[in-house]
Amino acid sequence: MGPFSEHRMDYSMDCYFRQSWQDRRLSFNGPIETLSLSIKMLEGIWKPDTFIYNGKKSYLHTITTPNKLLRINKDGSILYSVRLTIKAKCSMDLREFPMDHQSCPLILGSYSYTKDDVIYVWDEDQGVKFLGDVELSQFDLISSPYRNASISRKRDFYSVLQVSFNLRRKQGYFLIQVYVPCILIVVLSWVSFWLNREATSDRISLGITTVLTLSTLAMDTRTDLPKVHYATALDWFIFITFGYCMASIIQFASVHYFTKIGSGENYQTQEISVLHRRLMEIKRSSSCEPDDGRIMTTDFTDWEKLGAELPQMCSAAPVPSIPPVPPSTPSGNDEETNVHAILEEIKLSIEISDEDDEDGGATNRTTKMRTNRRHHDNSSCMKQLYYCLIANQSFRAKRKRRALAKGNIINSVSKIDSISRILFPVTFSIINVIYWWGYIAQNNDFTWKQLDNSKFY
């Protein structure tokens, strides 16, 4: 028996098709109980014109001679047996593929004789039997119930025989070839959460590779399936895994947008760290807060004079002096680059405002340094998401200034990454439990369905 094809929606089987009926005109007397006759006798006696209602391409075996058998008993009962290979249609519902159960029918009946002329009845003892155990590559044969039925065709009723081969698909192939690789690819995409946010190319390459691998795998799984208008259970699982891989890329975009500052490639030397730390101490000093709450302003272009400017602006105790920037050496071009990079990052904490002249034409660029402490950003999550979607530059600059106020020049592990390390695996595990329980726990008990007469005539 088999194979069963989802692409062509059919199945094939080899069978010994036996029919028996009684014709009293052929009864005889004698010592012999049963006569075995040549198949040429079939041309001279009446026989039913049985055909397969849902057959597609069936044929009789003729090697080495036509595989037919004819026997007549004394009471006129006739046994007619032929060996056939039957290919029949089987409409499969693949919504639960590959955890589906299928019922493939075989319907037999007379082509021209109505129910008033010929009635087909299954043999109670030998209706449908199998030679040995049936081994199929993709299915397990659960049962093969059969019944007598009738079909309305051309305003007449015809007696038919129906047998249903109930199958359960084996899932081992799909677990090995699809499910396990998809799960491993999703787990591989989570590796990016443990990579530093400075490794932009590594994280993006990993995310794109997993997405492309899943796309190739998804196309391969649809090769042997018909182009149905609905999504199968396998398609839903691939959609879920594809979504998680895409979410990993979007997650890094969020990390890059909200928390990453600069290129992350210029690292601080010990002297630059001291410089930045002392600048932050001066900024956070409450002694620089004017009594009337005004924002103190000053115009300066030489950052090395900052240590001398700030004590004059503040009326508190002396502020620690800021060491000069280490001079660059012939072999220290990288050091000088690092210094300028850090100073550029420090400038992000200074707000540049444009004030119109009294004439309204020219613009004064004055540097304002806020000496009051920064307050926590109480923006809602939806508001932050809105700023992200519209690429609000002022919100991004505000996030950078807050990070610099904490002294976070060298990028470290993002809180988004820390949350994602737990959130992604937990939600993926929960979705898998719901997915497998939802499909496996379904009731797939077989029930007979009303024969659709429109499918035959």
Coordinates of C-alpha atoms in Angstrom, one line a residue:
M1 CA 0.0 0.0 0.0
G2 CA 1.2 3.5 -0.8
P3 CA 2.7 5.9 -1.5
F4 CA 0.4 8.7 -0.4
S5 CA 1.1 12.0 -2.2
E6 CA 0.2 15.3 -0.6
H7 CA 1.2 17.2 -3.8
R8 CA -1.0 15.2 -6.1
M9 CA -3.7 14.4 -3.5
D10 CA -3.8 10.7 -4.3
Y11 CA -2.6 7.3 -3.2
S12 CA -1.9 4.0 -4.8
M13 CA -2.3 0.4 -3.7
D14 CA -2.0 -3.2 -5.0
C15 CA -5.0 -5.4 -4.1
Y16 CA -6.8 -8.6 -4.9
F17 CA -10.3 -7.5 -5.8
R18 CA -12.7 -10.4 -5.3
Q19 CA -16.4 -10.3 -6.2
S20 CA -18.9 -13.1 -5.7
W21 CA -22.5 -13.4 -6.8
Q22 CA -25.0 -16.1 -7.5
D23 CA -26.4 -17.0 -10.9
R24 CA -28.7 -20.0 -10.7
R25 CA -28.5 -20.5 -14.4
L26 CA -25.0 -21.8 -13.9
S27 CA -25.8 -24.4 -11.2
F28 CA -24.9 -28.0 -12.0
N29 CA -24.9 -31.5 -10.6
G30 CA -21.9 -33.8 -10.3
P31 CA -19.2 -35.1 -8.1
I32 CA -17.2 -31.9 -8.4
E33 CA -18.0 -29.1 -5.9
T34 CA -16.2 -26.3 -7.6
L35 CA -15.1 -25.7 -11.2
S36 CA -12.1 -23.6 -12.1
L37 CA -12.7 -22.1 -15.5
S38 CA -10.7 -20.2 -18.1
I39 CA -11.0 -16.5 -18.1
K40 CA -12.4 -16.8 -21.6
M41 CA -15.6 -18.0 -20.0
L42 CA -16.1 -14.5 -18.6
E43 CA -17.2 -13.3 -22.1
G44 CA -20.1 -15.7 -22.0
I45 CA -21.6 -15.1 -18.6
W46 CA -23.0 -12.1 -16.8
K47 CA -20.7 -10.1 -14.4
P48 CA -21.2 -6.8 -12.6
D49 CA -19.7 -3.7 -14.2
T50 CA -17.9 -2.5 -11.1
F51 CA -15.7 0.6 -11.2
I52 CA -14.0 2.9 -8.8
Y53 CA -15.8 6.2 -8.2
N54 CA -12.7 8.1 -6.9
G55 CA -10.2 6.3 -9.1
K56 CA -7.6 8.1 -11.2
K57 CA -5.5 5.6 -13.0
S58 CA -6.0 1.9 -12.2
Y59 CA -4.9 -1.1 -14.3
L60 CA -5.0 -4.9 -14.3
H61 CA -1.8 -6.9 -14.0
T62 CA -1.2 -8.9 -17.2
I63 CA 2.3 -10.4 -16.6
T64 CA 2.7 -13.2 -17.6
T65 CA -1.0 -13.6 -18.3
P66 CA -4.0 -11.6 -17.2
N67 CA -4.2 -12.0 -13.4
K68 CA -7.8 -13.2 -13.2
L69 CA -9.5 -16.1 -11.5
L70 CA -13.0 -17.6 -12.1
R71 CA -14.7 -20.3 -10.1
I72 CA -18.2 -21.7 -10.2
N73 CA -19.9 -23.7 -7.4
K74 CA -22.6 -26.3 -7.8
D75 CA -25.3 -23.9 -6.5
G76 CA -24.4 -21.3 -9.2
S77 CA -22.3 -19.0 -6.9
I78 CA -19.4 -17.4 -8.7
L79 CA -16.1 -16.2 -7.4
Y80 CA -14.3 -13.6 -9.6
S81 CA -10.9 -12.4 -8.5
V82 CA -8.5 -10.0 -10.2
R83 CA -5.2 -8.3 -9.2
L84 CA -5.3 -4.5 -9.6
T85 CA -3.1 -1.5 -8.9
I86 CA -5.4 1.3 -7.9
K87 CA -4.6 5.0 -7.9
A88 CA -7.4 6.9 -6.2
K89 CA -8.0 10.5 -5.2
C90 CA -7.6 11.5 -1.5
S91 CA -8.6 15.1 -0.6
M92 CA -6.2 15.9 2.3
D93 CA -6.7 18.8 4.7
L94 CA -3.1 20.0 5.5
R95 CA -3.9 22.6 8.1
E96 CA -2.4 20.5 10.8
F97 CA 0.5 19.2 8.7
P98 CA 2.8 17.5 9.8
M99 CA 0.8 16.5 12.9
D100 CA -2.3 15.6 10.8
H101 CA -4.6 12.6 10.5
Q102 CA -5.9 11.7 7.0
S103 CA -8.8 9.5 5.9
C104 CA -8.4 8.3 2.3
P105 CA -11.6 6.6 0.9
L106 CA -12.1 4.0 -1.7
I107 CA -15.6 3.8 -3.2
L108 CA -16.7 1.0 -5.4
G109 CA -20.0 0.5 -7.2
S110 CA -21.8 -0.4 -10.5
Y111 CA -21.4 1.9 -13.4
S112 CA -24.8 1.3 -15.0
Y113 CA -27.0 -0.8 -12.7
T114 CA -29.1 1.0 -10.2
K115 CA -29.9 0.0 -6.6
D116 CA -33.0 -1.8 -7.9
D117 CA -30.8 -4.1 -10.1
V118 CA -27.6 -4.7 -8.1
I119 CA -26.9 -4.3 -4.4
Y120 CA -23.3 -4.4 -3.2
V121 CA -22.6 -5.8 0.3
W122 CA -19.3 -6.3 2.1
D123 CA -18.4 -9.8 3.2
E124 CA -18.7 -9.8 7.0
D125 CA -15.7 -12.0 7.6
Q126 CA -13.4 -11.0 4.8
G127 CA -14.3 -7.5 3.9
V128 CA -10.9 -5.7 4.0
K129 CA -7.8 -7.6 5.0
F130 CA -4.1 -6.8 4.7
L131 CA -1.3 -9.3 4.0
G132 CA 1.0 -8.9 7.0
D133 CA 1.9 -5.6 8.6
V134 CA 1.5 -2.5 6.5
E135 CA 4.6 -0.4 6.5
L136 CA 4.4 3.1 5.1
S137 CA 7.2 5.6 4.9
Q138 CA 5.3 8.7 6.2
F139 CA 2.1 7.3 7.8
D140 CA 0.9 4.7 10.3
L141 CA -2.3 2.9 9.3
I142 CA -4.6 3.3 12.3
S143 CA -7.8 1.6 11.0
S144 CA -9.7 0.7 7.8
P145 CA -13.4 0.8 8.6
Y146 CA -15.9 -0.1 5.7
R147 CA -19.6 0.2 5.2
N148 CA -22.4 -0.2 2.6
A149 CA -23.8 3.0 1.3
S150 CA -25.7 4.5 -1.7
I151 CA -25.1 7.4 -4.0
S152 CA -27.6 9.5 -5.9
R153 CA -26.5 9.9 -9.4
K154 CA -28.5 11.0 -12.5
R155 CA -31.7 11.0 -10.4
D156 CA -31.2 7.3 -9.5
F157 CA -29.7 5.6 -6.5
Y158 CA -26.7 3.4 -6.8
S159 CA -25.4 0.9 -4.3
V160 CA -21.7 1.4 -3.4
L161 CA -19.1 0.0 -1.1
Q162 CA -16.9 2.4 0.9
V163 CA -13.7 1.8 2.8
S164 CA -11.7 4.5 4.6
F165 CA -8.0 4.1 5.3
N166 CA -7.3 6.2 8.4
L167 CA -3.7 7.4 8.7
R168 CA -1.5 9.2 11.2
R169 CA 1.5 11.0 9.9
K170 CA 4.9 10.1 11.3
Q171 CA 6.7 13.2 12.6
G172 CA 10.3 11.9 12.9
Y173 CA 11.4 13.2 9.6
F174 CA 10.1 16.7 10.2
L175 CA 11.5 16.9 13.7
I176 CA 14.9 16.0 12.4
Q177 CA 14.8 18.1 9.1
V178 CA 12.8 21.1 10.1
Y179 CA 11.8 21.6 13.7
V180 CA 15.1 20.9 15.4
P181 CA 17.1 23.0 12.9
C182 CA 14.6 25.9 13.2
I183 CA 14.9 25.8 17.0
L184 CA 18.7 25.7 16.9
I185 CA 18.8 28.7 14.4
V186 CA 16.6 30.7 16.8
V187 CA 18.9 29.8 19.7
L188 CA 21.8 30.8 17.6
S189 CA 20.3 34.3 17.0
W190 CA 20.2 34.8 20.7
V191 CA 24.0 34.7 20.9
S192 CA 24.0 38.3 19.8
F193 CA 22.6 39.3 23.2
W194 CA 25.9 38.2 24.8
L195 CA 28.0 40.2 22.3
N196 CA 29.1 43.7 23.1
R197 CA 27.0 46.4 21.6
E198 CA 30.1 47.8 20.0
A199 CA 30.3 44.7 17.7
T200 CA 27.8 46.1 15.2
S201 CA 29.0 44.1 12.2
D202 CA 29.1 40.8 14.1
R203 CA 25.6 41.1 15.5
I204 CA 24.0 42.3 12.2
S205 CA 25.8 39.5 10.3
L206 CA 24.6 36.9 12.7
G207 CA 21.0 38.1 12.5
I208 CA 20.9 38.3 8.7
T209 CA 22.5 34.9 8.4
T210 CA 19.9 33.3 10.6
V211 CA 17.1 35.0 8.7
L212 CA 18.4 33.8 5.3
T213 CA 19.0 30.3 6.6
L214 CA 15.4 30.1 7.8
S215 CA 14.1 31.5 4.5
T216 CA 15.9 28.7 2.6
L217 CA 14.6 26.1 5.0
A218 CA 11.1 27.4 4.6
M219 CA 11.2 27.2 0.8
D220 CA 12.5 23.6 0.9
T221 CA 9.7 22.4 3.2
R222 CA 7.1 23.7 0.6
T223 CA 8.6 21.8 -2.3
D224 CA 6.5 18.6 -1.9
L225 CA 3.3 20.4 -0.7
P226 CA 0.5 21.7 -2.9
K227 CA 0.0 25.4 -3.2
V228 CA -2.9 25.6 -0.7
H229 CA -4.5 28.8 0.3
Y230 CA -4.1 28.3 4.0
A231 CA -1.1 28.0 6.3
T232 CA -0.1 24.6 7.7
A233 CA 1.1 23.9 11.3
L234 CA 4.6 23.8 9.9
D235 CA 4.2 27.2 8.3
W236 CA 3.1 28.7 11.6
F237 CA 6.1 27.3 13.3
I238 CA 8.4 28.7 10.7
F239 CA 6.7 32.0 10.9
I240 CA 7.3 32.0 14.7
T241 CA 11.0 31.2 14.4
F242 CA 11.3 33.7 11.5
G243 CA 9.7 36.4 13.7
Y244 CA 12.1 35.7 16.6
C245 CA 15.1 36.0 14.3
M246 CA 13.8 39.3 13.0
A247 CA 13.1 40.4 16.5
S248 CA 16.8 39.8 17.4
I249 CA 17.8 42.2 14.6
I250 CA 15.3 44.8 15.7
Q251 CA 16.4 44.3 19.3
F252 CA 19.9 45.3 18.4
A253 CA 18.6 48.3 16.5
S254 CA 16.9 49.4 19.7
V255 CA 20.2 48.8 21.6
H256 CA 22.1 50.8 19.1
Y257 CA 19.6 53.6 19.0
F258 CA 18.8 54.0 22.7
T259 CA 22.0 53.1 24.5
K260 CA 25.0 52.9 22.2
I261 CA 27.2 56.1 22.3
G262 CA 29.8 56.8 19.6
S263 CA 31.6 54.0 17.7
G264 CA 32.7 52.3 20.9
E265 CA 36.2 51.7 19.5
N266 CA 38.1 54.5 21.2
Y267 CA 39.0 53.5 24.7
Q268 CA 40.0 55.7 27.6
T269 CA 43.5 55.9 28.9
Q270 CA 44.0 56.5 32.7
E271 CA 44.5 60.2 32.3
I272 CA 41.4 60.7 30.1
S273 CA 39.3 58.8 32.6
V274 CA 40.5 61.1 35.4
L275 CA 39.7 64.1 33.2
H276 CA 36.2 63.0 32.4
R277 CA 35.5 62.0 36.0
R278 CA 36.5 65.4 37.4
L279 CA 34.4 67.1 34.7
M280 CA 31.4 65.1 35.8
E281 CA 32.1 66.0 39.5
I282 CA 32.1 69.7 38.6
K283 CA 28.9 69.3 36.6
R284 CA 27.1 67.5 39.4
S285 CA 28.3 69.8 42.2
S286 CA 25.4 71.4 43.9
S287 CA 27.6 74.4 44.8
C288 CA 27.4 75.6 41.2
E289 CA 23.7 76.0 41.5
P290 CA 22.8 79.7 41.5
D291 CA 20.4 80.7 44.3
D292 CA 17.8 82.0 41.8
G293 CA 17.8 78.8 39.8
R294 CA 19.2 80.4 36.7
I295 CA 21.3 78.5 34.1
M296 CA 24.8 79.7 34.1
T297 CA 26.4 80.5 30.8
T298 CA 29.9 81.2 29.6
D299 CA 31.6 81.5 26.3
F300 CA 34.8 79.5 25.8
T301 CA 36.4 77.7 23.0
D302 CA 39.5 76.2 24.8
W303 CA 38.5 73.2 26.7
E304 CA 41.8 73.2 28.6
K305 CA 40.6 76.5 30.3
L306 CA 37.5 74.8 31.6
G307 CA 39.2 74.0 34.9
A308 CA 40.0 77.7 35.3
E309 CA 36.6 79.0 34.1
L310 CA 34.4 76.8 36.4
P311 CA 35.9 78.0 39.8
Q312 CA 35.1 81.5 38.8
M313 CA 31.5 80.6 37.9
C314 CA 30.9 78.8 41.2
S315 CA 31.0 80.3 44.6
A316 CA 31.7 77.2 46.5
A317 CA 34.8 75.5 47.8
P318 CA 37.7 75.1 45.3
V319 CA 37.0 72.5 42.6
P320 CA 39.7 70.0 41.9
S321 CA 41.8 71.2 39.0
I322 CA 41.7 69.4 35.7
P323 CA 44.9 68.0 34.5
P324 CA 46.0 69.1 31.0
V325 CA 45.4 66.8 28.1
P326 CA 48.5 64.6 27.6
P327 CA 50.5 65.8 24.6
S328 CA 50.7 63.4 21.7
T329 CA 54.0 61.7 20.9
P330 CA 55.3 60.8 17.4
S331 CA 54.1 57.3 18.1
G332 CA 51.0 58.3 19.9
N333 CA 48.6 59.5 17.1
D334 CA 46.1 57.0 18.4
E335 CA 46.3 58.5 21.9
E336 CA 45.6 62.0 20.5
T337 CA 42.7 60.7 18.5
N338 CA 41.3 59.1 21.7
V339 CA 41.6 62.4 23.5
H340 CA 39.7 64.4 20.9
A341 CA 37.1 61.6 20.7
I342 CA 36.5 61.8 24.5
L343 CA 36.3 65.5 24.4
E344 CA 33.7 65.4 21.6
E345 CA 31.7 62.9 23.7
I346 CA 31.9 65.3 26.7
K347 CA 30.6 68.1 24.6
L348 CA 27.4 66.2 24.1
S349 CA 26.6 67.0 27.8
I350 CA 26.7 70.8 26.9
E351 CA 23.5 72.2 25.5
I352 CA 24.0 74.5 22.5
S353 CA 21.2 77.0 22.1
D354 CA 20.5 79.5 19.4
E355 CA 19.3 82.9 20.5
D356 CA 18.1 85.5 18.1
D357 CA 19.7 88.9 18.0
E358 CA 17.7 91.9 18.9
D359 CA 17.5 92.6 15.2
G360 CA 16.2 89.0 14.5
G361 CA 18.7 88.3 11.8
A362 CA 21.9 86.9 13.1
T363 CA 22.2 84.1 15.7
N364 CA 24.3 83.9 18.8
R365 CA 25.8 80.5 19.7
T366 CA 26.4 80.4 23.4
T367 CA 27.4 77.5 25.4
K368 CA 25.2 76.8 28.4
M369 CA 26.2 74.4 31.1
R370 CA 23.5 73.2 33.4
T371 CA 24.8 72.9 36.9
N372 CA 21.7 71.5 38.4
R373 CA 21.3 67.7 38.6
R374 CA 19.4 65.9 35.8
H375 CA 16.1 64.4 36.7
H376 CA 15.0 60.9 35.8
D377 CA 13.3 60.6 32.4
N378 CA 9.7 59.8 33.2
S379 CA 8.6 59.3 29.6
S380 CA 6.3 56.4 29.0
C381 CA 7.3 53.4 27.1
M382 CA 4.8 54.3 24.3
K383 CA 6.3 57.8 24.1
Q384 CA 9.8 56.5 23.9
L385 CA 8.7 54.0 21.2
Y386 CA 7.1 56.9 19.3
Y387 CA 10.4 58.9 19.4
C388 CA 12.2 55.8 18.2
L389 CA 9.9 55.3 15.2
I390 CA 10.1 59.0 14.1
A391 CA 13.9 59.1 14.7
N392 CA 13.6 62.0 17.1
Q393 CA 17.1 63.5 17.3
S394 CA 16.5 65.6 20.4
F395 CA 15.4 62.5 22.3
R396 CA 18.5 60.6 21.2
A397 CA 20.7 63.4 22.2
K398 CA 19.0 63.6 25.6
R399 CA 19.7 59.9 26.1
K400 CA 23.3 60.4 25.2
R401 CA 23.6 63.3 27.7
R402 CA 22.1 61.2 30.4
A403 CA 24.6 58.4 29.7
L404 CA 27.5 60.8 29.7
A405 CA 26.3 62.3 33.0
K406 CA 26.8 58.9 34.6
G407 CA 30.3 58.6 33.1
N408 CA 29.5 55.8 30.7
I409 CA 31.9 56.6 27.9
I410 CA 33.0 53.0 27.3
N411 CA 29.9 51.0 26.2
S412 CA 29.0 48.1 28.4
V413 CA 26.2 45.6 28.5
S414 CA 22.9 47.2 27.8
K415 CA 19.8 46.7 30.0
I416 CA 17.9 45.8 26.8
D417 CA 20.4 42.9 26.2
S418 CA 20.1 41.8 29.8
I419 CA 16.3 41.7 29.6
S420 CA 16.4 40.0 26.2
R421 CA 18.6 37.2 27.5
I422 CA 15.7 36.1 29.7
L423 CA 12.6 37.4 27.8
F424 CA 13.4 35.7 24.4
P425 CA 14.0 32.1 25.7
V426 CA 11.1 32.2 28.2
T427 CA 8.5 33.5 25.6
F428 CA 9.8 31.1 22.9
S429 CA 9.5 28.1 25.3
I430 CA 6.0 29.1 26.3
I431 CA 4.9 29.5 22.7
N432 CA 6.4 26.0 21.9
V433 CA 4.4 24.4 24.7
I434 CA 1.2 26.0 23.5
Y435 CA 2.0 25.1 19.9
W436 CA 2.7 21.4 20.5
W437 CA -0.1 20.9 23.1
G438 CA -2.6 22.6 20.8
Y439 CA -1.9 20.3 17.9
I440 CA -1.2 17.0 19.6
A441 CA -4.0 17.1 22.1
Q442 CA -6.7 17.5 19.5
N443 CA -9.4 14.8 19.2
N444 CA -8.9 13.0 15.8
D445 CA -11.4 10.2 16.2
F446 CA -12.8 8.9 12.9
T447 CA -16.4 9.6 12.0
W448 CA -18.2 8.7 8.7
K449 CA -19.1 11.7 6.6
Q450 CA -22.0 12.1 4.2
L451 CA -21.0 11.2 0.7
D452 CA -20.9 14.3 -1.5
N453 CA -22.7 13.3 -4.7
S454 CA -21.5 16.3 -6.6
K455 CA -17.9 14.9 -6.6
F456 CA -18.9 12.0 -8.7
Y457 CA -21.6 13.3 -11.1

